[in-house]
Amino acid sequence: MTPRGKALVVDDNVALARVTQFALTRAGFDARIAGNGRKALEFAQAEKFDIVISDQQMPEMTGLELCRRLRATEEYAHTPIILLTAKGLELELPALQRELEISAIFPKPFSPSEVVGAACQLLGVAVG
């Protein structure tokens, strides 16, 4: 099967990252995991991903800082980004979504199949 796209999953929670990666892989994505924002930035500089799915609260670099740094590059200025967050009530999500052009925000706990559905929709590929 031809990959639907290359996805970068960024989360310091290994189990959650693997579940998300598994769901994306089952849907036909080529999905790679980075355990924190710094590692994700290194991966993103080394290869181009079609979509980034990032946790917000991580050590070393938050998901929002990762978004800011990716958006500052020509390669990732318009790449779809999905933000996963347990801090939905503490953040000004609509303003951040506009400022950083975040494509979708999922509060934790989230459904991996819903995240996959959003990724497919954002990349214009059929869910399946």
mmCIF file with all atom_site columns, C-alpha atoms in Angstrom:
data_model
loop_
_atom_site.group_PDB
_atom_site.id
_atom_site.type_symbol
_atom_site.label_atom_id
_atom_site.label_alt_id
_atom_site.label_comp_id
_atom_site.label_asym_id
_atom_site.label_entity_id
_atom_site.label_seq_id
_atom_site.pdbx_PDB_ins_code
_atom_site.Cartn_x
_atom_site.Cartn_y
_atom_site.Cartn_z
_atom_site.occupancy
_atom_site.B_iso_or_equiv
_atom_site.pdbx_formal_charge
_atom_site.auth_seq_id
_atom_site.auth_comp_id
_atom_site.auth_asym_id
_atom_site.auth_atom_id
_atom_site.pdbx_PDB_model_num
ATOM 1   C CA . MET A 1 1   ? 0.000   0.000  0.000  1.00 0.00 ? 1   MET A CA 1
ATOM 2   C CA . THR A 1 2   ? 1.275   3.457  -0.895 1.00 0.00 ? 2   THR A CA 1
ATOM 3   C CA . PRO A 1 3   ? 1.548   5.663  2.200  1.00 0.00 ? 3   PRO A CA 1
ATOM 4   C CA . ARG A 1 4   ? -1.132  8.311  2.525  1.00 0.00 ? 4   ARG A CA 1
ATOM 5   C CA . GLY A 1 5   ? 1.530   10.661 3.804  1.00 0.00 ? 5   GLY A CA 1
ATOM 6   C CA . LYS A 1 6   ? 4.362   11.019 6.271  1.00 0.00 ? 6   LYS A CA 1
ATOM 7   C CA . ALA A 1 7   ? 3.208   11.854 9.795  1.00 0.00 ? 7   ALA A CA 1
ATOM 8   C CA . LEU A 1 8   ? 5.333   12.999 12.711 1.00 0.00 ? 8   LEU A CA 1
ATOM 9   C CA . VAL A 1 9   ? 3.834   12.085 16.092 1.00 0.00 ? 9   VAL A CA 1
ATOM 10  C CA . VAL A 1 10  ? 5.316   14.093 18.970 1.00 0.00 ? 10  VAL A CA 1
ATOM 11  C CA . ASP A 1 11  ? 4.542   13.037 22.528 1.00 0.00 ? 11  ASP A CA 1
ATOM 12  C CA . ASP A 1 12  ? 6.612   12.323 25.630 1.00 0.00 ? 12  ASP A CA 1
ATOM 13  C CA . ASN A 1 13  ? 4.031   9.708  26.674 1.00 0.00 ? 13  ASN A CA 1
ATOM 14  C CA . VAL A 1 14  ? 5.461   6.666  24.875 1.00 0.00 ? 14  VAL A CA 1
ATOM 15  C CA . ALA A 1 15  ? 2.289   4.570  25.141 1.00 0.00 ? 15  ALA A CA 1
ATOM 16  C CA . LEU A 1 16  ? 0.100   7.347  23.737 1.00 0.00 ? 16  LEU A CA 1
ATOM 17  C CA . ALA A 1 17  ? 2.588   8.049  20.954 1.00 0.00 ? 17  ALA A CA 1
ATOM 18  C CA . ARG A 1 18  ? 2.644   4.378  19.980 1.00 0.00 ? 18  ARG A CA 1
ATOM 19  C CA . VAL A 1 19  ? -1.157  4.102  19.985 1.00 0.00 ? 19  VAL A CA 1
ATOM 20  C CA . THR A 1 20  ? -1.375  7.158  17.727 1.00 0.00 ? 20  THR A CA 1
ATOM 21  C CA . GLN A 1 21  ? 1.392   5.825  15.487 1.00 0.00 ? 21  GLN A CA 1
ATOM 22  C CA . PHE A 1 22  ? -0.351  2.432  15.271 1.00 0.00 ? 22  PHE A CA 1
ATOM 23  C CA . ALA A 1 23  ? -3.674  4.050  14.292 1.00 0.00 ? 23  ALA A CA 1
ATOM 24  C CA . LEU A 1 24  ? -1.964  6.154  11.612 1.00 0.00 ? 24  LEU A CA 1
ATOM 25  C CA . THR A 1 25  ? -0.012  3.168  10.270 1.00 0.00 ? 25  THR A CA 1
ATOM 26  C CA . ARG A 1 26  ? -3.173  1.048  10.073 1.00 0.00 ? 26  ARG A CA 1
ATOM 27  C CA . ALA A 1 27  ? -4.739  3.847  8.036  1.00 0.00 ? 27  ALA A CA 1
ATOM 28  C CA . GLY A 1 28  ? -1.817  3.771  5.602  1.00 0.00 ? 28  GLY A CA 1
ATOM 29  C CA . PHE A 1 29  ? 0.405   6.563  6.916  1.00 0.00 ? 29  PHE A CA 1
ATOM 30  C CA . ASP A 1 30  ? 4.159   6.354  7.307  1.00 0.00 ? 30  ASP A CA 1
ATOM 31  C CA . ALA A 1 31  ? 4.303   7.532  10.937 1.00 0.00 ? 31  ALA A CA 1
ATOM 32  C CA . ARG A 1 32  ? 7.398   8.361  12.987 1.00 0.00 ? 32  ARG A CA 1
ATOM 33  C CA . ILE A 1 33  ? 7.586   9.191  16.708 1.00 0.00 ? 33  ILE A CA 1
ATOM 34  C CA . ALA A 1 34  ? 9.582   11.923 18.418 1.00 0.00 ? 34  ALA A CA 1
ATOM 35  C CA . GLY A 1 35  ? 9.585   11.896 22.230 1.00 0.00 ? 35  GLY A CA 1
ATOM 36  C CA . ASN A 1 36  ? 9.847   15.672 22.639 1.00 0.00 ? 36  ASN A CA 1
ATOM 37  C CA . GLY A 1 37  ? 9.744   18.942 20.720 1.00 0.00 ? 37  GLY A CA 1
ATOM 38  C CA . ARG A 1 38  ? 13.509  19.222 20.285 1.00 0.00 ? 38  ARG A CA 1
ATOM 39  C CA . LYS A 1 39  ? 13.737  15.762 18.751 1.00 0.00 ? 39  LYS A CA 1
ATOM 40  C CA . ALA A 1 40  ? 10.737  16.561 16.535 1.00 0.00 ? 40  ALA A CA 1
ATOM 41  C CA . LEU A 1 41  ? 12.452  19.705 15.273 1.00 0.00 ? 41  LEU A CA 1
ATOM 42  C CA . GLU A 1 42  ? 15.567  17.651 14.445 1.00 0.00 ? 42  GLU A CA 1
ATOM 43  C CA . PHE A 1 43  ? 13.446  15.108 12.553 1.00 0.00 ? 43  PHE A CA 1
ATOM 44  C CA . ALA A 1 44  ? 11.566  17.881 10.708 1.00 0.00 ? 44  ALA A CA 1
ATOM 45  C CA . GLN A 1 45  ? 14.844  19.487 9.618  1.00 0.00 ? 45  GLN A CA 1
ATOM 46  C CA . ALA A 1 46  ? 16.162  16.139 8.336  1.00 0.00 ? 46  ALA A CA 1
ATOM 47  C CA . GLU A 1 47  ? 13.049  15.074 6.387  1.00 0.00 ? 47  GLU A CA 1
ATOM 48  C CA . LYS A 1 48  ? 9.739   16.560 5.251  1.00 0.00 ? 48  LYS A CA 1
ATOM 49  C CA . PHE A 1 49  ? 6.557   15.413 6.955  1.00 0.00 ? 49  PHE A CA 1
ATOM 50  C CA . ASP A 1 50  ? 3.108   15.974 5.456  1.00 0.00 ? 50  ASP A CA 1
ATOM 51  C CA . ILE A 1 51  ? 1.448   16.413 8.853  1.00 0.00 ? 51  ILE A CA 1
ATOM 52  C CA . VAL A 1 52  ? 2.596   16.952 12.445 1.00 0.00 ? 52  VAL A CA 1
ATOM 53  C CA . ILE A 1 53  ? 0.587   15.660 15.416 1.00 0.00 ? 53  ILE A CA 1
ATOM 54  C CA . SER A 1 54  ? 1.983   17.066 18.646 1.00 0.00 ? 54  SER A CA 1
ATOM 55  C CA . ASP A 1 55  ? 1.241   16.998 22.335 1.00 0.00 ? 55  ASP A CA 1
ATOM 56  C CA . GLN A 1 56  ? 1.239   20.452 23.927 1.00 0.00 ? 56  GLN A CA 1
ATOM 57  C CA . GLN A 1 57  ? 2.810   19.771 27.320 1.00 0.00 ? 57  GLN A CA 1
ATOM 58  C CA . MET A 1 58  ? 6.253   18.167 26.957 1.00 0.00 ? 58  MET A CA 1
ATOM 59  C CA . PRO A 1 59  ? 9.666   18.597 28.534 1.00 0.00 ? 59  PRO A CA 1
ATOM 60  C CA . GLU A 1 60  ? 12.422  20.467 26.668 1.00 0.00 ? 60  GLU A CA 1
ATOM 61  C CA . MET A 1 61  ? 10.030  22.188 24.225 1.00 0.00 ? 61  MET A CA 1
ATOM 62  C CA . THR A 1 62  ? 6.247   22.542 24.357 1.00 0.00 ? 62  THR A CA 1
ATOM 63  C CA . GLY A 1 63  ? 4.031   21.726 21.421 1.00 0.00 ? 63  GLY A CA 1
ATOM 64  C CA . LEU A 1 64  ? 3.261   25.426 21.005 1.00 0.00 ? 64  LEU A CA 1
ATOM 65  C CA . GLU A 1 65  ? 6.955   26.296 20.817 1.00 0.00 ? 65  GLU A CA 1
ATOM 66  C CA . LEU A 1 66  ? 7.417   23.489 18.292 1.00 0.00 ? 66  LEU A CA 1
ATOM 67  C CA . CYS A 1 67  ? 4.558   24.949 16.231 1.00 0.00 ? 67  CYS A CA 1
ATOM 68  C CA . ARG A 1 68  ? 6.115   28.418 16.362 1.00 0.00 ? 68  ARG A CA 1
ATOM 69  C CA . ARG A 1 69  ? 9.485   27.087 15.211 1.00 0.00 ? 69  ARG A CA 1
ATOM 70  C CA . LEU A 1 70  ? 7.984   24.983 12.427 1.00 0.00 ? 70  LEU A CA 1
ATOM 71  C CA . ARG A 1 71  ? 5.830   27.875 11.192 1.00 0.00 ? 71  ARG A CA 1
ATOM 72  C CA . ALA A 1 72  ? 8.962   30.055 11.015 1.00 0.00 ? 72  ALA A CA 1
ATOM 73  C CA . THR A 1 73  ? 10.417  27.758 8.335  1.00 0.00 ? 73  THR A CA 1
ATOM 74  C CA . GLU A 1 74  ? 9.489   27.852 4.668  1.00 0.00 ? 74  GLU A CA 1
ATOM 75  C CA . GLU A 1 75  ? 9.016   24.070 4.556  1.00 0.00 ? 75  GLU A CA 1
ATOM 76  C CA . TYR A 1 76  ? 6.486   23.947 7.396  1.00 0.00 ? 76  TYR A CA 1
ATOM 77  C CA . ALA A 1 77  ? 4.809   27.335 7.045  1.00 0.00 ? 77  ALA A CA 1
ATOM 78  C CA . HIS A 1 78  ? 1.566   25.697 5.861  1.00 0.00 ? 78  HIS A CA 1
ATOM 79  C CA . THR A 1 79  ? 1.928   22.043 6.909  1.00 0.00 ? 79  THR A CA 1
ATOM 80  C CA . PRO A 1 80  ? -1.143  20.793 8.785  1.00 0.00 ? 80  PRO A CA 1
ATOM 81  C CA . ILE A 1 81  ? -0.548  20.570 12.538 1.00 0.00 ? 81  ILE A CA 1
ATOM 82  C CA . ILE A 1 82  ? -2.816  18.780 14.985 1.00 0.00 ? 82  ILE A CA 1
ATOM 83  C CA . LEU A 1 83  ? -2.347  19.706 18.653 1.00 0.00 ? 83  LEU A CA 1
ATOM 84  C CA . LEU A 1 84  ? -3.194  17.278 21.460 1.00 0.00 ? 84  LEU A CA 1
ATOM 85  C CA . THR A 1 85  ? -3.653  18.842 24.869 1.00 0.00 ? 85  THR A CA 1
ATOM 86  C CA . ALA A 1 86  ? -4.699  18.075 28.414 1.00 0.00 ? 86  ALA A CA 1
ATOM 87  C CA . LYS A 1 87  ? -4.561  21.830 29.139 1.00 0.00 ? 87  LYS A CA 1
ATOM 88  C CA . GLY A 1 88  ? -7.534  22.858 27.011 1.00 0.00 ? 88  GLY A CA 1
ATOM 89  C CA . LEU A 1 89  ? -9.160  24.878 29.756 1.00 0.00 ? 89  LEU A CA 1
ATOM 90  C CA . GLU A 1 90  ? -5.944  26.687 30.684 1.00 0.00 ? 90  GLU A CA 1
ATOM 91  C CA . LEU A 1 91  ? -4.941  27.789 27.188 1.00 0.00 ? 91  LEU A CA 1
ATOM 92  C CA . GLU A 1 92  ? -6.563  30.367 24.935 1.00 0.00 ? 92  GLU A CA 1
ATOM 93  C CA . LEU A 1 93  ? -7.043  27.733 22.228 1.00 0.00 ? 93  LEU A CA 1
ATOM 94  C CA . PRO A 1 94  ? -8.959  29.732 19.584 1.00 0.00 ? 94  PRO A CA 1
ATOM 95  C CA . ALA A 1 95  ? -6.369  32.532 19.663 1.00 0.00 ? 95  ALA A CA 1
ATOM 96  C CA . LEU A 1 96  ? -3.464  30.080 19.556 1.00 0.00 ? 96  LEU A CA 1
ATOM 97  C CA . GLN A 1 97  ? -5.127  28.152 16.744 1.00 0.00 ? 97  GLN A CA 1
ATOM 98  C CA . ARG A 1 98  ? -5.373  31.347 14.662 1.00 0.00 ? 98  ARG A CA 1
ATOM 99  C CA . GLU A 1 99  ? -1.900  32.634 15.584 1.00 0.00 ? 99  GLU A CA 1
ATOM 100 C CA . LEU A 1 100 ? -0.072  29.391 14.821 1.00 0.00 ? 100 LEU A CA 1
ATOM 101 C CA . GLU A 1 101 ? -2.406  28.142 12.071 1.00 0.00 ? 101 GLU A CA 1
ATOM 102 C CA . ILE A 1 102 ? -3.069  24.951 14.032 1.00 0.00 ? 102 ILE A CA 1
ATOM 103 C CA . SER A 1 103 ? -5.338  22.829 11.863 1.00 0.00 ? 103 SER A CA 1
ATOM 104 C CA . ALA A 1 104 ? -7.111  20.952 14.671 1.00 0.00 ? 104 ALA A CA 1
ATOM 105 C CA . ILE A 1 105 ? -6.980  20.641 18.453 1.00 0.00 ? 105 ILE A CA 1
ATOM 106 C CA . PHE A 1 106 ? -7.949  17.485 20.328 1.00 0.00 ? 106 PHE A CA 1
ATOM 107 C CA . PRO A 1 107 ? -8.369  17.555 24.103 1.00 0.00 ? 107 PRO A CA 1
ATOM 108 C CA . LYS A 1 108 ? -7.039  14.555 26.001 1.00 0.00 ? 108 LYS A CA 1
ATOM 109 C CA . PRO A 1 109 ? -8.273  11.933 26.252 1.00 0.00 ? 109 PRO A CA 1
ATOM 110 C CA . PHE A 1 110 ? -8.853  11.740 22.504 1.00 0.00 ? 110 PHE A CA 1
ATOM 111 C CA . SER A 1 111 ? -9.887  9.048  20.075 1.00 0.00 ? 111 SER A CA 1
ATOM 112 C CA . PRO A 1 112 ? -6.971  7.940  17.855 1.00 0.00 ? 112 PRO A CA 1
ATOM 113 C CA . SER A 1 113 ? -9.470  7.174  15.069 1.00 0.00 ? 113 SER A CA 1
ATOM 114 C CA . GLU A 1 114 ? -10.743 10.775 15.219 1.00 0.00 ? 114 GLU A CA 1
ATOM 115 C CA . VAL A 1 115 ? -7.175  12.062 14.942 1.00 0.00 ? 115 VAL A CA 1
ATOM 116 C CA . VAL A 1 116 ? -6.592  9.779  11.939 1.00 0.00 ? 116 VAL A CA 1
ATOM 117 C CA . GLY A 1 117 ? -9.854  11.015 10.398 1.00 0.00 ? 117 GLY A CA 1
ATOM 118 C CA . ALA A 1 118 ? -8.736  14.623 10.858 1.00 0.00 ? 118 ALA A CA 1
ATOM 119 C CA . ALA A 1 119 ? -5.316  13.838 9.344  1.00 0.00 ? 119 ALA A CA 1
ATOM 120 C CA . CYS A 1 120 ? -6.957  12.250 6.308  1.00 0.00 ? 120 CYS A CA 1
ATOM 121 C CA . GLN A 1 121 ? -9.311  15.191 5.897  1.00 0.00 ? 121 GLN A CA 1
ATOM 122 C CA . LEU A 1 122 ? -6.491  17.748 6.213  1.00 0.00 ? 122 LEU A CA 1
ATOM 123 C CA . LEU A 1 123 ? -4.406  15.910 3.607  1.00 0.00 ? 123 LEU A CA 1
ATOM 124 C CA . GLY A 1 124 ? -7.356  15.311 1.309  1.00 0.00 ? 124 GLY A CA 1
ATOM 125 C CA . VAL A 1 125 ? -7.158  11.517 1.386  1.00 0.00 ? 125 VAL A CA 1
ATOM 126 C CA . ALA A 1 126 ? -9.991  9.066  1.952  1.00 0.00 ? 126 ALA A CA 1
ATOM 127 C CA . VAL A 1 127 ? -10.385 7.691  5.455  1.00 0.00 ? 127 VAL A CA 1
ATOM 128 C CA . GLY A 1 128 ? -9.840  3.986  5.498  1.00 0.00 ? 128 GLY A CA 1
#
